């Protein structure tokens, strides 16, 4: 069963979630319905492959570090668990540092965020976020945190809400509609927003010709997520 512990905020009480499951002490491998990412910032590099519900590497995938080293491995909740052979470690040209790379849980600077002065427009920007899009969330300590939209506990109406995963440990925060204009800011570089596409049972997500070129050159952090979780929910 998933493990939950609770943290509190000034707006709601949100669960700390972990979705790993095991049988007989061994973690289950992902089923035929998988979530795929391309170019996810992870531990000083960019990860491409399967992830779990908390957007941690989970399943088969590869990571390219900034020095050009590429590691292909089987992952479980963010950690490689299967020994790799020599052919699993390769080298490519180092990543170009076009802009500051953000990782889940990072604190924002003003130049990282799109600060919308119009409250109505800011609310609309937040409402338009897609599942697994990145945004900055205002924390109770006054800091803005780089987070990812996990789901919408309440889809519409006066009590509409968004649940964000705040860090790689699985802490979450739920924001009701009345707080969206003041507590959610978009990432300034629009390309850091996740592009969502529904697929079923595919090993690799499809990408446009332009996106493939960006991925192959490793010049930008292109994030494209293929989701198979449209019917899943996060328990409170």
PDB file of C-alpha atoms in Angstrom, residues 88-225:
ATOM      1  CA  UNK A  88      25.477   1.224 -21.095  1.00  0.00           C
ATOM      2  CA  UNK A  89      27.876   4.131 -20.447  1.00  0.00           C
ATOM      3  CA  UNK A  90      28.678   6.349 -23.418  1.00  0.00           C
ATOM      4  CA  UNK A  91      29.797   9.911 -24.057  1.00  0.00           C
ATOM      5  CA  UNK A  92      28.329  12.716 -26.151  1.00  0.00           C
ATOM      6  CA  UNK A  93      29.175  16.446 -26.395  1.00  0.00           C
ATOM      7  CA  UNK A  94      28.569  18.202 -23.034  1.00  0.00           C
ATOM      8  CA  UNK A  95      25.283  20.011 -22.471  1.00  0.00           C
ATOM      9  CA  UNK A  96      25.311  23.674 -23.359  1.00  0.00           C
ATOM     10  CA  UNK A  97      24.447  25.978 -20.475  1.00  0.00           C
ATOM     11  CA  UNK A  98      21.937  28.231 -22.230  1.00  0.00           C
ATOM     12  CA  UNK A  99      20.076  29.029 -19.006  1.00  0.00           C
ATOM     13  CA  UNK A 100      19.830  28.001 -15.394  1.00  0.00           C
ATOM     14  CA  UNK A 101      18.602  24.419 -15.120  1.00  0.00           C
ATOM     15  CA  UNK A 102      15.810  23.965 -12.601  1.00  0.00           C
ATOM     16  CA  UNK A 103      15.116  20.830 -10.589  1.00  0.00           C
ATOM     17  CA  UNK A 104      11.955  19.953  -8.691  1.00  0.00           C
ATOM     18  CA  UNK A 105      12.047  21.801  -5.354  1.00  0.00           C
ATOM     19  CA  UNK A 106      14.437  24.580  -6.428  1.00  0.00           C
ATOM     20  CA  UNK A 107      13.848  28.110  -5.133  1.00  0.00           C
ATOM     21  CA  UNK A 108      13.055  30.691  -7.803  1.00  0.00           C
ATOM     22  CA  UNK A 109      14.699  33.978  -8.645  1.00  0.00           C
ATOM     23  CA  UNK A 110      12.705  36.838 -10.218  1.00  0.00           C
ATOM     24  CA  UNK A 111      14.211  36.135 -13.656  1.00  0.00           C
ATOM     25  CA  UNK A 112      12.992  32.522 -13.514  1.00  0.00           C
ATOM     26  CA  UNK A 113       9.327  33.485 -13.200  1.00  0.00           C
ATOM     27  CA  UNK A 114       6.745  35.159 -15.374  1.00  0.00           C
ATOM     28  CA  UNK A 115       5.261  37.746 -13.016  1.00  0.00           C
ATOM     29  CA  UNK A 116       1.793  38.684 -14.260  1.00  0.00           C
ATOM     30  CA  UNK A 117       0.612  42.012 -12.744  1.00  0.00           C
ATOM     31  CA  UNK A 118      -3.015  41.490 -13.775  1.00  0.00           C
ATOM     32  CA  UNK A 119      -4.756  39.267 -11.212  1.00  0.00           C
ATOM     33  CA  UNK A 120      -7.369  37.955 -13.653  1.00  0.00           C
ATOM     34  CA  UNK A 121      -4.717  37.035 -16.214  1.00  0.00           C
ATOM     35  CA  UNK A 122      -2.588  35.390 -13.518  1.00  0.00           C
ATOM     36  CA  UNK A 123      -5.607  33.306 -12.484  1.00  0.00           C
ATOM     37  CA  UNK A 124      -6.226  32.294 -16.107  1.00  0.00           C
ATOM     38  CA  UNK A 125      -2.568  31.326 -16.536  1.00  0.00           C
ATOM     39  CA  UNK A 126      -2.784  29.000 -13.539  1.00  0.00           C
ATOM     40  CA  UNK A 127      -6.098  27.544 -14.693  1.00  0.00           C
ATOM     41  CA  UNK A 128      -4.592  26.726 -18.099  1.00  0.00           C
ATOM     42  CA  UNK A 129      -1.809  24.542 -16.672  1.00  0.00           C
ATOM     43  CA  UNK A 130      -1.899  20.956 -17.891  1.00  0.00           C
ATOM     44  CA  UNK A 131      -1.184  17.924 -15.729  1.00  0.00           C
ATOM     45  CA  UNK A 132       2.601  17.496 -15.320  1.00  0.00           C
ATOM     46  CA  UNK A 133       3.282  21.135 -16.240  1.00  0.00           C
ATOM     47  CA  UNK A 134       5.872  22.978 -14.160  1.00  0.00           C
ATOM     48  CA  UNK A 135       5.184  26.214 -12.286  1.00  0.00           C
ATOM     49  CA  UNK A 136       6.397  28.160  -9.265  1.00  0.00           C
ATOM     50  CA  UNK A 137       4.372  27.850  -6.056  1.00  0.00           C
ATOM     51  CA  UNK A 138       4.435  30.331  -3.152  1.00  0.00           C
ATOM     52  CA  UNK A 139       5.327  28.528   0.073  1.00  0.00           C
ATOM     53  CA  UNK A 140       4.272  29.499   3.598  1.00  0.00           C
ATOM     54  CA  UNK A 141       7.849  30.733   4.264  1.00  0.00           C
ATOM     55  CA  UNK A 142       7.535  33.280   1.455  1.00  0.00           C
ATOM     56  CA  UNK A 143       9.738  31.421  -1.036  1.00  0.00           C
ATOM     57  CA  UNK A 144       8.715  30.395  -4.537  1.00  0.00           C
ATOM     58  CA  UNK A 145       9.358  26.717  -5.299  1.00  0.00           C
ATOM     59  CA  UNK A 146       9.682  24.967  -8.664  1.00  0.00           C
ATOM     60  CA  UNK A 147       6.873  22.377  -8.617  1.00  0.00           C
ATOM     61  CA  UNK A 148       4.922  20.108 -10.930  1.00  0.00           C
ATOM     62  CA  UNK A 149       1.149  19.867 -11.283  1.00  0.00           C
ATOM     63  CA  UNK A 150       0.084  16.357 -10.219  1.00  0.00           C
ATOM     64  CA  UNK A 151      -3.692  16.523 -10.551  1.00  0.00           C
ATOM     65  CA  UNK A 152      -6.865  18.512  -9.928  1.00  0.00           C
ATOM     66  CA  UNK A 153      -8.637  17.245  -6.780  1.00  0.00           C
ATOM     67  CA  UNK A 154     -11.661  19.389  -7.699  1.00  0.00           C
ATOM     68  CA  UNK A 155     -12.007  19.989 -11.435  1.00  0.00           C
ATOM     69  CA  UNK A 156     -14.251  23.060 -11.539  1.00  0.00           C
ATOM     70  CA  UNK A 157     -16.490  25.420  -9.657  1.00  0.00           C
ATOM     71  CA  UNK A 158     -15.854  27.654  -6.663  1.00  0.00           C
ATOM     72  CA  UNK A 159     -13.825  24.952  -4.899  1.00  0.00           C
ATOM     73  CA  UNK A 160     -11.639  24.042  -7.889  1.00  0.00           C
ATOM     74  CA  UNK A 161      -8.127  23.143  -6.767  1.00  0.00           C
ATOM     75  CA  UNK A 162      -4.682  22.141  -8.057  1.00  0.00           C
ATOM     76  CA  UNK A 163      -2.303  19.709  -6.342  1.00  0.00           C
ATOM     77  CA  UNK A 164       1.436  20.247  -6.901  1.00  0.00           C
ATOM     78  CA  UNK A 165       4.356  17.967  -6.043  1.00  0.00           C
ATOM     79  CA  UNK A 166       6.957  20.228  -4.406  1.00  0.00           C
ATOM     80  CA  UNK A 167      10.099  18.085  -4.281  1.00  0.00           C
ATOM     81  CA  UNK A 168      11.578  14.667  -5.032  1.00  0.00           C
ATOM     82  CA  UNK A 169      10.530  13.419  -1.584  1.00  0.00           C
ATOM     83  CA  UNK A 170       6.883  13.664  -2.593  1.00  0.00           C
ATOM     84  CA  UNK A 171       5.646  16.599  -0.495  1.00  0.00           C
ATOM     85  CA  UNK A 172       2.556  18.151  -2.013  1.00  0.00           C
ATOM     86  CA  UNK A 173       0.495  21.313  -1.725  1.00  0.00           C
ATOM     87  CA  UNK A 174      -3.113  21.889  -2.765  1.00  0.00           C
ATOM     88  CA  UNK A 175      -4.147  25.399  -3.800  1.00  0.00           C
ATOM     89  CA  UNK A 176      -7.794  26.384  -4.100  1.00  0.00           C
ATOM     90  CA  UNK A 177      -8.960  28.609  -6.924  1.00  0.00           C
ATOM     91  CA  UNK A 178      -8.992  31.800  -4.830  1.00  0.00           C
ATOM     92  CA  UNK A 179      -5.199  31.523  -4.322  1.00  0.00           C
ATOM     93  CA  UNK A 180      -4.178  30.867  -7.916  1.00  0.00           C
ATOM     94  CA  UNK A 181      -3.548  34.479  -8.921  1.00  0.00           C
ATOM     95  CA  UNK A 182      -1.266  35.167  -5.947  1.00  0.00           C
ATOM     96  CA  UNK A 183       0.401  31.796  -5.306  1.00  0.00           C
ATOM     97  CA  UNK A 184       1.126  30.379  -8.779  1.00  0.00           C
ATOM     98  CA  UNK A 185       3.522  31.812 -11.357  1.00  0.00           C
ATOM     99  CA  UNK A 186       4.473  30.365 -14.714  1.00  0.00           C
ATOM    100  CA  UNK A 187       8.044  29.540 -15.684  1.00  0.00           C
ATOM    101  CA  UNK A 188       9.437  32.436 -17.734  1.00  0.00           C
ATOM    102  CA  UNK A 189      10.951  30.201 -20.419  1.00  0.00           C
ATOM    103  CA  UNK A 190       7.857  28.678 -22.012  1.00  0.00           C
ATOM    104  CA  UNK A 191       9.849  25.694 -23.281  1.00  0.00           C
ATOM    105  CA  UNK A 192      10.249  24.459 -19.725  1.00  0.00           C
ATOM    106  CA  UNK A 193       6.506  23.780 -19.630  1.00  0.00           C
ATOM    107  CA  UNK A 194       5.600  20.151 -20.081  1.00  0.00           C
ATOM    108  CA  UNK A 195       3.910  19.208 -23.343  1.00  0.00           C
ATOM    109  CA  UNK A 196       1.282  16.565 -22.600  1.00  0.00           C
ATOM    110  CA  UNK A 197       0.237  13.786 -24.966  1.00  0.00           C
ATOM    111  CA  UNK A 198      -1.992  10.791 -24.245  1.00  0.00           C
ATOM    112  CA  UNK A 199      -0.610   7.353 -25.229  1.00  0.00           C
ATOM    113  CA  UNK A 200      -1.295   3.778 -24.245  1.00  0.00           C
ATOM    114  CA  UNK A 201       1.267   0.970 -23.985  1.00  0.00           C
ATOM    115  CA  UNK A 202       4.017   2.757 -25.957  1.00  0.00           C
ATOM    116  CA  UNK A 203       7.661   2.293 -25.069  1.00  0.00           C
ATOM    117  CA  UNK A 204       8.717   5.715 -26.356  1.00  0.00           C
ATOM    118  CA  UNK A 205       6.774   8.975 -26.770  1.00  0.00           C
ATOM    119  CA  UNK A 206       6.465  10.477 -30.216  1.00  0.00           C
ATOM    120  CA  UNK A 207       8.102  13.816 -30.879  1.00  0.00           C
ATOM    121  CA  UNK A 208       7.985  16.356 -33.670  1.00  0.00           C
ATOM    122  CA  UNK A 209      10.950  16.792 -36.003  1.00  0.00           C
ATOM    123  CA  UNK A 210      11.859  20.067 -34.302  1.00  0.00           C
ATOM    124  CA  UNK A 211      11.694  18.522 -30.820  1.00  0.00           C
ATOM    125  CA  UNK A 212      13.826  15.555 -31.921  1.00  0.00           C
ATOM    126  CA  UNK A 213      16.482  17.928 -33.215  1.00  0.00           C
ATOM    127  CA  UNK A 214      16.541  19.765 -29.891  1.00  0.00           C
ATOM    128  CA  UNK A 215      16.828  16.514 -27.973  1.00  0.00           C
ATOM    129  CA  UNK A 216      19.645  15.207 -30.166  1.00  0.00           C
ATOM    130  CA  UNK A 217      21.659  18.418 -29.827  1.00  0.00           C
ATOM    131  CA  UNK A 218      21.020  18.639 -26.048  1.00  0.00           C
ATOM    132  CA  UNK A 219      20.961  22.426 -26.339  1.00  0.00           C
ATOM    133  CA  UNK A 220      17.758  22.956 -24.384  1.00  0.00           C
ATOM    134  CA  UNK A 221      15.788  21.186 -21.699  1.00  0.00           C
ATOM    135  CA  UNK A 222      12.946  19.933 -23.835  1.00  0.00           C
ATOM    136  CA  UNK A 223      10.288  18.281 -21.738  1.00  0.00           C
ATOM    137  CA  UNK A 224       7.644  16.123 -23.331  1.00  0.00           C
ATOM    138  CA  UNK A 225       5.527  13.774 -21.272  1.00  0.00           C
TER     139      UNK A 225
END
